[in-house]
Amino acid sequence: MKIIRRTITIILLILILITGYIIYSGWNMYKEVTEEVSVTQKIEQIKSQEHYTKYEDLSKTYVNAVIAGEDKRFRKHGGVDIISTGRAILRNVKEKDLVEGGSTITQQLARNMYFDQDKKLTRKVAEIFVAFEIERECDKNEILELYANVIYFGSGYYNVYDASKGYFGKEPWQLNDYEATMLAGIPNAPSVYDLNVNPDLAEQRRQQVISCMVEEGYAEEGEIK
């Protein structure tokens, strides 16, 4: 029994050391990128871009669809959703791969502001630290606004305005329910759900978003076709 306890203790110590190293490395990455260009400066850069769309110019259906489909506890958490993160960890352990990230809207914004799309744990930790800072700097509506202006929608569209004009020939505030729910679903996997490339898969994702909206009380069953 002593050998088993000693072995378990050693394993736990190793895990603690590894976890500490990853967190320390992530913190250093966060400090490095934000010291080079602060979060405030990054936000100003995004807001100065052509075709920047304000929160009040986003359709209500689009906003609700994004929250329901991407981050249903968005207005309650402080940048990281512990429940979604825990679920993602369990699934990744089960699949023996990083198949689910559990990223909140704020984390996705942080990633698009500073990092590439690799799945390294150090980058993930740095992303979390940036997300916490974004939550301190901005209110929830501003975070959604920034997210819509940096997220990729496929077909070379890197913000909601270009995606609205490119896919539907409309301004973001002119989108109907079909168009709004379609755009809300594409960024989940833009190479897969690109409306110009895989319209059937894009529609499947749109239906998933609508189901999430119904579950979260943003729409009644059958209200959005």
C-alpha positions as a Markdown table, in Angstrom:
| # | Residue | x | y | z |
|---|---|---|---|---|
| 1 | Met | 0.0 | 0.0 | 0.0 |
| 2 | Lys | 2.9 | 2.4 | 0.8 |
| 3 | Ile | 4.3 | 1.9 | -2.7 |
| 4 | Ile | 0.8 | 2.6 | -4.3 |
| 5 | Arg | 0.4 | 5.8 | -2.2 |
| 6 | Arg | 3.9 | 6.9 | -3.0 |
| 7 | Thr | 3.3 | 6.3 | -6.7 |
| 8 | Ile | 0.0 | 8.2 | -6.6 |
| 9 | Thr | 1.7 | 11.1 | -4.8 |
| 10 | Ile | 4.5 | 11.3 | -7.3 |
| 11 | Ile | 2.0 | 11.3 | -10.2 |
| 12 | Leu | 0.0 | 14.1 | -8.6 |
| 13 | Leu | 3.2 | 16.1 | -8.0 |
| 14 | Ile | 4.2 | 15.7 | -11.6 |
| 15 | Leu | 0.7 | 16.7 | -12.8 |
| 16 | Ile | 0.9 | 19.8 | -10.5 |
| 17 | Leu | 4.3 | 20.7 | -11.9 |
| 18 | Ile | 3.2 | 20.3 | -15.5 |
| 19 | Thr | 0.0 | 22.3 | -14.9 |
| 20 | Gly | 2.0 | 25.0 | -13.2 |
| 21 | Tyr | 4.5 | 25.2 | -16.1 |
| 22 | Ile | 1.6 | 25.4 | -18.6 |
| 23 | Ile | -0.1 | 28.2 | -16.7 |
| 24 | Tyr | 3.3 | 30.1 | -16.2 |
| 25 | Ser | 4.1 | 29.7 | -19.9 |
| 26 | Gly | 0.6 | 30.9 | -20.9 |
| 27 | Trp | 0.9 | 33.9 | -18.5 |
| 28 | Asn | 4.2 | 34.9 | -20.1 |
| 29 | Met | 2.7 | 34.6 | -23.6 |
| 30 | Tyr | -0.2 | 36.8 | -22.5 |
| 31 | Lys | 2.1 | 39.4 | -21.1 |
| 32 | Glu | 4.3 | 39.3 | -24.2 |
| 33 | Val | 1.5 | 40.0 | -26.7 |
| 34 | Thr | -0.3 | 42.5 | -24.6 |
| 35 | Glu | 2.8 | 44.5 | -23.8 |
| 36 | Glu | 3.6 | 44.7 | -27.5 |
| 37 | Val | 0.0 | 45.9 | -28.3 |
| 38 | Ser | -2.3 | 46.4 | -25.4 |
| 39 | Val | -5.9 | 45.2 | -25.3 |
| 40 | Thr | -7.1 | 48.8 | -25.4 |
| 41 | Gln | -5.0 | 49.4 | -28.5 |
| 42 | Lys | -6.3 | 46.3 | -30.2 |
| 43 | Ile | -9.9 | 47.3 | -29.5 |
| 44 | Glu | -9.2 | 50.7 | -31.0 |
| 45 | Gln | -7.7 | 49.1 | -34.1 |
| 46 | Ile | -10.7 | 46.9 | -34.6 |
| 47 | Lys | -13.1 | 49.8 | -34.2 |
| 48 | Ser | -11.2 | 51.9 | -36.7 |
| 49 | Gln | -11.5 | 49.2 | -39.5 |
| 50 | Glu | -13.7 | 49.8 | -42.5 |
| 51 | His | -17.2 | 48.6 | -42.3 |
| 52 | Tyr | -17.1 | 48.3 | -38.5 |
| 53 | Thr | -20.6 | 47.4 | -37.3 |
| 54 | Lys | -22.0 | 48.7 | -34.0 |
| 55 | Tyr | -23.9 | 46.5 | -31.6 |
| 56 | Glu | -27.1 | 48.5 | -32.2 |
| 57 | Asp | -26.8 | 47.8 | -35.9 |
| 58 | Leu | -26.7 | 44.0 | -35.4 |
| 59 | Ser | -30.1 | 42.3 | -35.8 |
| 60 | Lys | -31.6 | 41.0 | -32.5 |
| 61 | Thr | -32.0 | 37.6 | -34.1 |
| 62 | Tyr | -28.4 | 37.5 | -35.0 |
| 63 | Val | -27.3 | 38.5 | -31.5 |
| 64 | Asn | -29.6 | 35.9 | -29.8 |
| 65 | Ala | -28.5 | 33.2 | -32.3 |
| 66 | Val | -24.8 | 33.8 | -31.6 |
| 67 | Ile | -25.3 | 33.6 | -27.8 |
| 68 | Ala | -27.5 | 30.5 | -28.0 |
| 69 | Gly | -25.2 | 28.7 | -30.5 |
| 70 | Glu | -21.8 | 29.7 | -29.3 |
| 71 | Asp | -22.0 | 30.6 | -25.6 |
| 72 | Lys | -25.3 | 30.3 | -23.8 |
| 73 | Arg | -24.0 | 31.6 | -20.5 |
| 74 | Phe | -22.3 | 34.5 | -22.1 |
| 75 | Arg | -24.0 | 37.2 | -20.1 |
| 76 | Lys | -23.3 | 35.4 | -16.8 |
| 77 | His | -19.7 | 34.4 | -16.9 |
| 78 | Gly | -16.5 | 36.5 | -16.5 |
| 79 | Gly | -14.8 | 35.4 | -19.7 |
| 80 | Val | -14.5 | 31.7 | -19.1 |
| 81 | Asp | -17.4 | 29.2 | -18.8 |
| 82 | Ile | -16.3 | 26.6 | -16.3 |
| 83 | Ile | -19.1 | 24.3 | -17.2 |
| 84 | Ser | -18.4 | 24.3 | -20.9 |
| 85 | Thr | -14.6 | 24.0 | -20.2 |
| 86 | Gly | -15.2 | 21.0 | -17.9 |
| 87 | Arg | -17.4 | 19.3 | -20.5 |
| 88 | Ala | -14.7 | 19.9 | -23.2 |
| 89 | Ile | -12.0 | 18.5 | -21.0 |
| 90 | Leu | -14.0 | 15.3 | -20.4 |
| 91 | Arg | -14.7 | 14.9 | -24.1 |
| 92 | Asn | -11.1 | 15.5 | -25.0 |
| 93 | Val | -9.9 | 12.9 | -22.5 |
| 94 | Lys | -12.5 | 10.4 | -23.9 |
| 95 | Glu | -11.4 | 11.1 | -27.5 |
| 96 | Lys | -7.7 | 11.3 | -26.6 |
| 97 | Asp | -7.5 | 14.5 | -28.7 |
| 98 | Leu | -8.3 | 18.2 | -28.5 |
| 99 | Val | -11.7 | 17.8 | -30.3 |
| 100 | Glu | -13.6 | 20.4 | -28.3 |
| 101 | Gly | -12.4 | 23.7 | -27.0 |
| 102 | Gly | -15.2 | 25.0 | -24.8 |
| 103 | Ser | -14.3 | 28.6 | -25.8 |
| 104 | Thr | -16.6 | 31.4 | -24.9 |
| 105 | Ile | -17.4 | 34.3 | -27.2 |
| 106 | Thr | -14.9 | 36.4 | -25.2 |
| 107 | Gln | -12.2 | 33.7 | -25.6 |
| 108 | Gln | -12.9 | 33.5 | -29.3 |
| 109 | Leu | -12.5 | 37.3 | -29.5 |
| 110 | Ala | -9.2 | 37.1 | -27.6 |
| 111 | Arg | -7.9 | 34.4 | -30.0 |
| 112 | Asn | -8.8 | 36.5 | -33.0 |
| 113 | Met | -7.2 | 39.6 | -31.5 |
| 114 | Tyr | -3.8 | 38.0 | -30.7 |
| 115 | Phe | -3.3 | 34.4 | -31.6 |
| 116 | Asp | -3.5 | 31.8 | -34.4 |
| 117 | Gln | -5.8 | 28.8 | -34.4 |
| 118 | Asp | -3.4 | 26.2 | -33.0 |
| 119 | Lys | -4.6 | 24.1 | -30.1 |
| 120 | Lys | -1.6 | 24.2 | -27.9 |
| 121 | Leu | -2.4 | 24.4 | -24.2 |
| 122 | Thr | 0.0 | 27.3 | -23.6 |
| 123 | Arg | -1.9 | 29.4 | -26.2 |
| 124 | Lys | -5.2 | 28.4 | -24.6 |
| 125 | Val | -4.1 | 29.6 | -21.2 |
| 126 | Ala | -2.8 | 32.9 | -22.7 |
| 127 | Glu | -6.2 | 33.3 | -24.5 |
| 128 | Ile | -8.0 | 32.9 | -21.1 |
| 129 | Phe | -5.9 | 35.7 | -19.5 |
| 130 | Val | -6.7 | 38.0 | -22.5 |
| 131 | Ala | -10.3 | 37.1 | -22.1 |
| 132 | Phe | -10.3 | 38.2 | -18.5 |
| 133 | Glu | -8.8 | 41.5 | -19.4 |
| 134 | Ile | -11.3 | 42.0 | -22.2 |
| 135 | Glu | -14.1 | 41.4 | -19.7 |
| 136 | Arg | -12.6 | 44.1 | -17.4 |
| 137 | Glu | -12.3 | 46.6 | -20.3 |
| 138 | Cys | -15.7 | 46.0 | -22.0 |
| 139 | Asp | -19.3 | 45.4 | -21.3 |
| 140 | Lys | -21.1 | 42.4 | -22.8 |
| 141 | Asn | -22.6 | 44.2 | -25.7 |
| 142 | Glu | -19.3 | 45.7 | -26.7 |
| 143 | Ile | -17.7 | 42.2 | -26.5 |
| 144 | Leu | -20.4 | 40.9 | -28.9 |
| 145 | Glu | -19.9 | 43.9 | -31.1 |
| 146 | Leu | -16.1 | 43.3 | -31.3 |
| 147 | Tyr | -16.7 | 39.5 | -31.9 |
| 148 | Ala | -18.9 | 40.2 | -34.9 |
| 149 | Asn | -16.3 | 42.4 | -36.4 |
| 150 | Val | -13.3 | 40.0 | -36.2 |
| 151 | Ile | -14.8 | 36.5 | -36.6 |
| 152 | Tyr | -14.3 | 34.6 | -39.8 |
| 153 | Phe | -17.4 | 33.7 | -41.9 |
| 154 | Gly | -15.8 | 31.8 | -44.7 |
| 155 | Ser | -15.4 | 32.9 | -48.4 |
| 156 | Gly | -12.9 | 35.6 | -47.4 |
| 157 | Tyr | -15.4 | 37.5 | -45.1 |
| 158 | Tyr | -13.7 | 38.5 | -41.9 |
| 159 | Asn | -16.5 | 40.5 | -40.3 |
| 160 | Val | -20.3 | 40.5 | -40.1 |
| 161 | Tyr | -20.7 | 43.4 | -42.5 |
| 162 | Asp | -18.7 | 41.8 | -45.3 |
| 163 | Ala | -20.4 | 38.4 | -44.7 |
| 164 | Ser | -23.9 | 40.1 | -44.8 |
| 165 | Lys | -23.1 | 41.9 | -48.0 |
| 166 | Gly | -21.2 | 39.0 | -49.6 |
| 167 | Tyr | -23.7 | 36.3 | -48.9 |
| 168 | Phe | -26.9 | 38.2 | -49.0 |
| 169 | Gly | -26.3 | 41.6 | -50.5 |
| 170 | Lys | -27.6 | 43.3 | -47.3 |
| 171 | Glu | -26.5 | 45.5 | -44.4 |
| 172 | Pro | -26.2 | 43.5 | -41.1 |
| 173 | Trp | -29.3 | 45.3 | -39.7 |
| 174 | Gln | -31.4 | 44.3 | -42.7 |
| 175 | Leu | -31.0 | 40.5 | -42.2 |
| 176 | Asn | -34.1 | 38.4 | -41.9 |
| 177 | Asp | -34.3 | 35.5 | -39.5 |
| 178 | Tyr | -33.0 | 33.0 | -42.0 |
| 179 | Glu | -30.0 | 35.1 | -42.9 |
| 180 | Ala | -29.2 | 36.0 | -39.3 |
| 181 | Thr | -29.3 | 32.4 | -38.0 |
| 182 | Met | -27.2 | 31.3 | -41.0 |
| 183 | Leu | -24.5 | 33.9 | -40.3 |
| 184 | Ala | -24.5 | 33.0 | -36.6 |
| 185 | Gly | -23.8 | 29.4 | -37.3 |
| 186 | Ile | -21.0 | 29.6 | -39.9 |
| 187 | Pro | -18.1 | 30.8 | -37.7 |
| 188 | Asn | -18.3 | 27.6 | -35.6 |
| 189 | Ala | -16.4 | 25.9 | -38.5 |
| 190 | Pro | -16.1 | 28.4 | -41.4 |
| 191 | Ser | -14.3 | 26.0 | -43.7 |
| 192 | Val | -17.0 | 23.4 | -43.2 |
| 193 | Tyr | -20.1 | 25.7 | -43.1 |
| 194 | Asp | -19.1 | 28.1 | -45.8 |
| 195 | Leu | -22.4 | 28.9 | -47.5 |
| 196 | Asn | -20.8 | 29.2 | -51.0 |
| 197 | Val | -19.0 | 25.8 | -50.6 |
| 198 | Asn | -21.2 | 23.6 | -48.5 |
| 199 | Pro | -24.7 | 25.0 | -48.4 |
| 200 | Asp | -26.3 | 21.7 | -47.1 |
| 201 | Leu | -23.8 | 21.6 | -44.2 |
| 202 | Ala | -24.4 | 25.3 | -43.5 |
| 203 | Glu | -28.1 | 24.7 | -43.3 |
| 204 | Gln | -27.6 | 21.8 | -40.9 |
| 205 | Arg | -25.6 | 24.1 | -38.7 |
| 206 | Arg | -28.3 | 26.7 | -39.0 |
| 207 | Gln | -30.9 | 24.2 | -37.8 |
| 208 | Gln | -28.6 | 23.4 | -34.8 |
| 209 | Val | -28.4 | 27.1 | -33.9 |
| 210 | Ile | -32.2 | 27.4 | -34.1 |
| 211 | Ser | -32.6 | 24.4 | -31.8 |
| 212 | Cys | -30.3 | 26.1 | -29.3 |
| 213 | Met | -32.4 | 29.3 | -29.6 |
| 214 | Val | -35.5 | 27.3 | -28.7 |
| 215 | Glu | -33.8 | 25.6 | -25.8 |
| 216 | Glu | -32.6 | 28.9 | -24.4 |
| 217 | Gly | -36.0 | 30.6 | -24.8 |
| 218 | Tyr | -35.0 | 33.0 | -27.6 |
| 219 | Ala | -37.5 | 31.6 | -30.0 |
| 220 | Glu | -40.6 | 29.3 | -30.0 |
| 221 | Glu | -40.6 | 26.0 | -31.7 |
| 222 | Gly | -41.3 | 26.6 | -35.4 |
| 223 | Glu | -41.0 | 30.4 | -35.1 |
| 224 | Ile | -37.8 | 30.5 | -37.2 |
| 225 | Lys | -37.9 | 28.5 | -40.4 |
